Coordinates of N, CA and C in Angstrom, one line a residue:
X1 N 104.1 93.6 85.1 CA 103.8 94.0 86.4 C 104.0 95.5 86.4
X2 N 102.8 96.6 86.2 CA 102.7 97.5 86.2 C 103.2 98.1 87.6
X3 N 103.2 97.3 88.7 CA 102.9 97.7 89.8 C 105.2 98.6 90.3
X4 N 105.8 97.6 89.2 CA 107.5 98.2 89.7 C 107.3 99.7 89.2
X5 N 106.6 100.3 88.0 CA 106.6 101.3 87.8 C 106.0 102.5 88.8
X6 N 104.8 102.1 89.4 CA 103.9 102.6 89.9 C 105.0 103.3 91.0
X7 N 105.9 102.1 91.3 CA 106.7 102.2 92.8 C 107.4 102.9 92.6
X8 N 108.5 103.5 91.1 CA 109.2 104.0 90.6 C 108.6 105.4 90.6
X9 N 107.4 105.8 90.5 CA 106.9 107.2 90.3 C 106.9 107.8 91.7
X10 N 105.9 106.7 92.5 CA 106.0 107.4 94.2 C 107.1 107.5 94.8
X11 N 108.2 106.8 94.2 CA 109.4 106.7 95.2 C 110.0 108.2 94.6
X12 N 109.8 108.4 93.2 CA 110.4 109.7 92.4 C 109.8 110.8 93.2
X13 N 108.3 111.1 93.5 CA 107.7 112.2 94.1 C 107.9 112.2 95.5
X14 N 107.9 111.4 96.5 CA 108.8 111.1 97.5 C 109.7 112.0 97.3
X15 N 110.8 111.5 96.6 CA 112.3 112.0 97.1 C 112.3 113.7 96.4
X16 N 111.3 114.0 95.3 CA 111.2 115.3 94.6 C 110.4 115.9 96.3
X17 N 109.5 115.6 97.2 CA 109.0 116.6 98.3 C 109.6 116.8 99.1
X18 N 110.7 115.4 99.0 CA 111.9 115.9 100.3 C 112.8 116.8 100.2
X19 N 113.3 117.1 99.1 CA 114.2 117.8 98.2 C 115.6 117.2 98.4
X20 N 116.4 117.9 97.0 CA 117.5 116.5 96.9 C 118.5 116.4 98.1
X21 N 118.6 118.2 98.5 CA 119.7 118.0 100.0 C 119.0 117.6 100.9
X22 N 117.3 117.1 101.4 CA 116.7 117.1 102.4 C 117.3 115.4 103.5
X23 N 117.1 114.8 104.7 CA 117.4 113.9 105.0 C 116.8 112.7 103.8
X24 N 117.2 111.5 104.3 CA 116.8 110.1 103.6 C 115.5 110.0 104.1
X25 N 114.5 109.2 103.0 CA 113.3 108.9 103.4 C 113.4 107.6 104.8
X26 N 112.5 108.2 105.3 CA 112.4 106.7 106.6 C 110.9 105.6 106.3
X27 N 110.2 106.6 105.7 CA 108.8 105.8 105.0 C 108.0 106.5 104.1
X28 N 107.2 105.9 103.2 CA 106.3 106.2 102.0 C 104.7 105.7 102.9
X29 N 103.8 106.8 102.8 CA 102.5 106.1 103.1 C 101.4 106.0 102.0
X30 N 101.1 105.3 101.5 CA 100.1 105.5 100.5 C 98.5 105.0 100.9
X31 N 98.0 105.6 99.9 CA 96.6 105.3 100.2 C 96.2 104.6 99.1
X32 N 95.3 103.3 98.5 CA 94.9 102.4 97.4 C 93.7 102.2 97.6
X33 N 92.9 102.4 96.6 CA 91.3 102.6 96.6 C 91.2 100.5 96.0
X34 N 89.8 100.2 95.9 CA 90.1 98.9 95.6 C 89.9 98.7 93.6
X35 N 89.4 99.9 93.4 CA 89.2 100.3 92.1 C 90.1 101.3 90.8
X36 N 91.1 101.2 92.1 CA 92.5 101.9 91.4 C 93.6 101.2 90.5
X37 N 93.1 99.9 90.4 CA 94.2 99.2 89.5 C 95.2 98.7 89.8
X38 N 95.4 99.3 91.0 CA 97.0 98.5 91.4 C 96.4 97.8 92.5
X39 N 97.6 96.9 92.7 CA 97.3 95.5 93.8 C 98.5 95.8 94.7
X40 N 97.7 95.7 96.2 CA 98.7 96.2 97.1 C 99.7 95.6 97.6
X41 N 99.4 94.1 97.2 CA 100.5 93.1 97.5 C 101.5 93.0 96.9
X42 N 101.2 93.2 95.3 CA 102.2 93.3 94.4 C 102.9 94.9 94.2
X43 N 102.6 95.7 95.2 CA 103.0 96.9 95.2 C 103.9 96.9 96.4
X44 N 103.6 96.0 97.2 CA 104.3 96.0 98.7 C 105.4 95.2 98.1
X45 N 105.4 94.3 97.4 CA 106.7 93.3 97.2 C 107.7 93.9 96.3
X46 N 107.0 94.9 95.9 CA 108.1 95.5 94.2 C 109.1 96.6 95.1
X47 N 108.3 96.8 95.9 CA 109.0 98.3 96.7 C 110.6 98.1 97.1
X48 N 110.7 96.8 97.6 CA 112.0 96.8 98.2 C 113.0 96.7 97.3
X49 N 112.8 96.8 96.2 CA 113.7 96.2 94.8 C 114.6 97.8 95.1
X50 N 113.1 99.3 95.0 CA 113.9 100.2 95.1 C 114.0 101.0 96.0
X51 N 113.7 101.0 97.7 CA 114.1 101.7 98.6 C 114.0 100.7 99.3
X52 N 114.9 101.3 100.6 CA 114.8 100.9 102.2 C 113.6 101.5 102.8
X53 N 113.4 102.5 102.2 CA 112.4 102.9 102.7 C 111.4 102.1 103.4
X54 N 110.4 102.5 104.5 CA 109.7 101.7 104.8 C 107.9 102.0 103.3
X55 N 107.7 101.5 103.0 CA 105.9 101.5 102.7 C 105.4 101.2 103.6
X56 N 104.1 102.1 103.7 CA 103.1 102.3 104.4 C 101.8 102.1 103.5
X57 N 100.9 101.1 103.6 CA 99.4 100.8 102.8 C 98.3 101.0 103.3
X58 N 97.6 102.4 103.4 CA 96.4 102.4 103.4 C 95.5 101.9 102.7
X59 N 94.1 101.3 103.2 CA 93.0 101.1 102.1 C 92.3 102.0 101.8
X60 N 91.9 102.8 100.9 CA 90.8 103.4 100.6 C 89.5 103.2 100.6
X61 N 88.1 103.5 101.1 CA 87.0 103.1 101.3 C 86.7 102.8 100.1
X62 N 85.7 102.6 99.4 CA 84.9 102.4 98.3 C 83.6 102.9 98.4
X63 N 83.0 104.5 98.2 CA 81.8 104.9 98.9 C 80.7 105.4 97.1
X64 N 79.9 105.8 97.3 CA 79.2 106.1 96.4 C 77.7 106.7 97.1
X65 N 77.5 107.6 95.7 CA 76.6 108.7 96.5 C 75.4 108.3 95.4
X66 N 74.5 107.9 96.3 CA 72.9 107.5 95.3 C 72.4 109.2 94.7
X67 N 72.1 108.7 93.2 CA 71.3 109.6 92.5 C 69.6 110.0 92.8
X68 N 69.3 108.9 93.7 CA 67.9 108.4 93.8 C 67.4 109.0 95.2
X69 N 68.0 108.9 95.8 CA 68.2 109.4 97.6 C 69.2 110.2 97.9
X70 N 70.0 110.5 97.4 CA 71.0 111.5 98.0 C 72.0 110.5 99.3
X71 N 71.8 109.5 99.9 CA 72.2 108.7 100.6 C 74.1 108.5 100.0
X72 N 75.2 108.9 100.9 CA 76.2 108.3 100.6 C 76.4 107.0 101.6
X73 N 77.5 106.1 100.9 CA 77.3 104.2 101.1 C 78.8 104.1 101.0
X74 N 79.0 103.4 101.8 CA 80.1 102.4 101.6 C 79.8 100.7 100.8
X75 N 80.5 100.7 99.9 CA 80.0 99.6 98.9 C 81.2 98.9 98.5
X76 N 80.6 97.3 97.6 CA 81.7 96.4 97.4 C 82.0 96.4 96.5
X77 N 83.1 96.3 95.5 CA 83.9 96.4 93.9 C 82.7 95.8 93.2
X78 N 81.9 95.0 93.6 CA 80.9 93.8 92.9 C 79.4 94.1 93.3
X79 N 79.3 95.2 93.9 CA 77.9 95.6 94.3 C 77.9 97.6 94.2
X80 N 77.7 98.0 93.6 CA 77.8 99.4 93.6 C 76.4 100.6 93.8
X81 N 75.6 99.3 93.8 CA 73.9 99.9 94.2 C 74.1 100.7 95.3
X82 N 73.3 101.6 95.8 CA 73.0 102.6 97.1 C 72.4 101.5 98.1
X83 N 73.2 101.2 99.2 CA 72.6 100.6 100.6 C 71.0 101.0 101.3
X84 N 70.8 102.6 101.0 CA 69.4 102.5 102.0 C 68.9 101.9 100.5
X85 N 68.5 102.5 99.4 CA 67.5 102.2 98.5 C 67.1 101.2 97.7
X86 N 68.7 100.9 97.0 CA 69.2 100.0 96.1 C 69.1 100.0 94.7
X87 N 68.8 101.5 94.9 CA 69.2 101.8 93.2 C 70.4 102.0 92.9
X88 N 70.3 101.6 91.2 CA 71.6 101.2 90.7 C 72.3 102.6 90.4
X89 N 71.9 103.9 90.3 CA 72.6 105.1 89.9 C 73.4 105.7 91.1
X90 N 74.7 105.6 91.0 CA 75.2 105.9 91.8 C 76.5 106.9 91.3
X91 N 77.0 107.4 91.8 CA 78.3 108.4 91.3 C 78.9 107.6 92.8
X92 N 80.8 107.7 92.0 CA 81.7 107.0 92.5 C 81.9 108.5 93.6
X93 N 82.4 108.4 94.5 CA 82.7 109.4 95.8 C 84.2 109.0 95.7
X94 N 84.7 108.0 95.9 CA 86.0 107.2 96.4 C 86.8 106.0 96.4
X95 N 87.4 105.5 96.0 CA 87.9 104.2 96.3 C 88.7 103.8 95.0
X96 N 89.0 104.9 93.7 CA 89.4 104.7 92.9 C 90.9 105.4 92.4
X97 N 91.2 105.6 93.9 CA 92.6 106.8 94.2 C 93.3 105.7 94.7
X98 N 95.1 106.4 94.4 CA 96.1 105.6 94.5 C 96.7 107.6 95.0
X99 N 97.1 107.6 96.5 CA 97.8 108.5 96.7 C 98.8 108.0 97.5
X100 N 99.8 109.2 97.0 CA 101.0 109.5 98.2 C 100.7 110.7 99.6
X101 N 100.0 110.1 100.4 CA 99.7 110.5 101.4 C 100.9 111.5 102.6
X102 N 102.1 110.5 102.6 CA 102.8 111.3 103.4 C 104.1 111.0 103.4
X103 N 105.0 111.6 103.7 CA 106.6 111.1 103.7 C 107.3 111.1 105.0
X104 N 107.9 109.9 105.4 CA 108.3 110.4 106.8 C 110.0 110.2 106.2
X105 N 110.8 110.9 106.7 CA 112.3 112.1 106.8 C 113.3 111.2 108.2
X106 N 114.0 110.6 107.7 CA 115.0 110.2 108.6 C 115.0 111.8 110.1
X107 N 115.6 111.5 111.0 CA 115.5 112.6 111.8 C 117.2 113.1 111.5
X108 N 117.4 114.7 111.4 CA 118.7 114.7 111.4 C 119.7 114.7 112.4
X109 N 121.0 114.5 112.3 CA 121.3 114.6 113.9 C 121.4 115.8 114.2
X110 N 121.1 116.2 115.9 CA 121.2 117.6 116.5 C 122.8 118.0 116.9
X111 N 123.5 116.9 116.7 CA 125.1 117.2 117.2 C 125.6 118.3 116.6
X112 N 126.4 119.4 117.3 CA 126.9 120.5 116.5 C 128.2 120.6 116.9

């Protein structure tokens, strides 16, 4: 299960943007294309092994820009042809990214 490692890197860059004195993470948001290799389910289940943190799972679109027409498409893992035309040359646009989109930061307390 590639996917505990996966968890193990975003939770490492996480805690490396918050920096080490910074508050505790409160959530991880990511973004998963459907062509990126990891499975979101098995990424959502591995997570809790190593933070409280909350995860957050975006999907990423799946788009592709026809060679033939210039037309960009949103398209299925199993159909990657251009929608107006339906030619088969396409260049991938998107949907093959696995990002760490955003970190959300416990709030600190304001008591002084």
């Amino acid at each position: 299960m590639h996917e505990l490692s996966v968890c193990r890197a975003l939770l490492r860059e996480a805690m490396r943007a918050a920096g080490a004195e910074g508050p505790p993470l409160r959530s991880v948001t990511v973004r998963i294309g459907p062509l990126s290799g990891v499975d979101a389910g098995l990424l959502a289940r591995a997570w809790p092994t190593l933070s409280a943190a909350d995860l957050l799972i975006e999907a990423a679109p799946l788009r592709v820009s026809c060679e033939a027409c210039g037309t960009e498409s949103a398209v299925t893992p199993q159909d990657l042809t251009c929608r107006a035309c339906g030619d088969w040359r396409t260049r991938l646009l998107g949907g093959d990214e696995l990002l760490l989109v955003r970190i959300g930061l416990e709030a600190e307390d304001a008591h002084v």
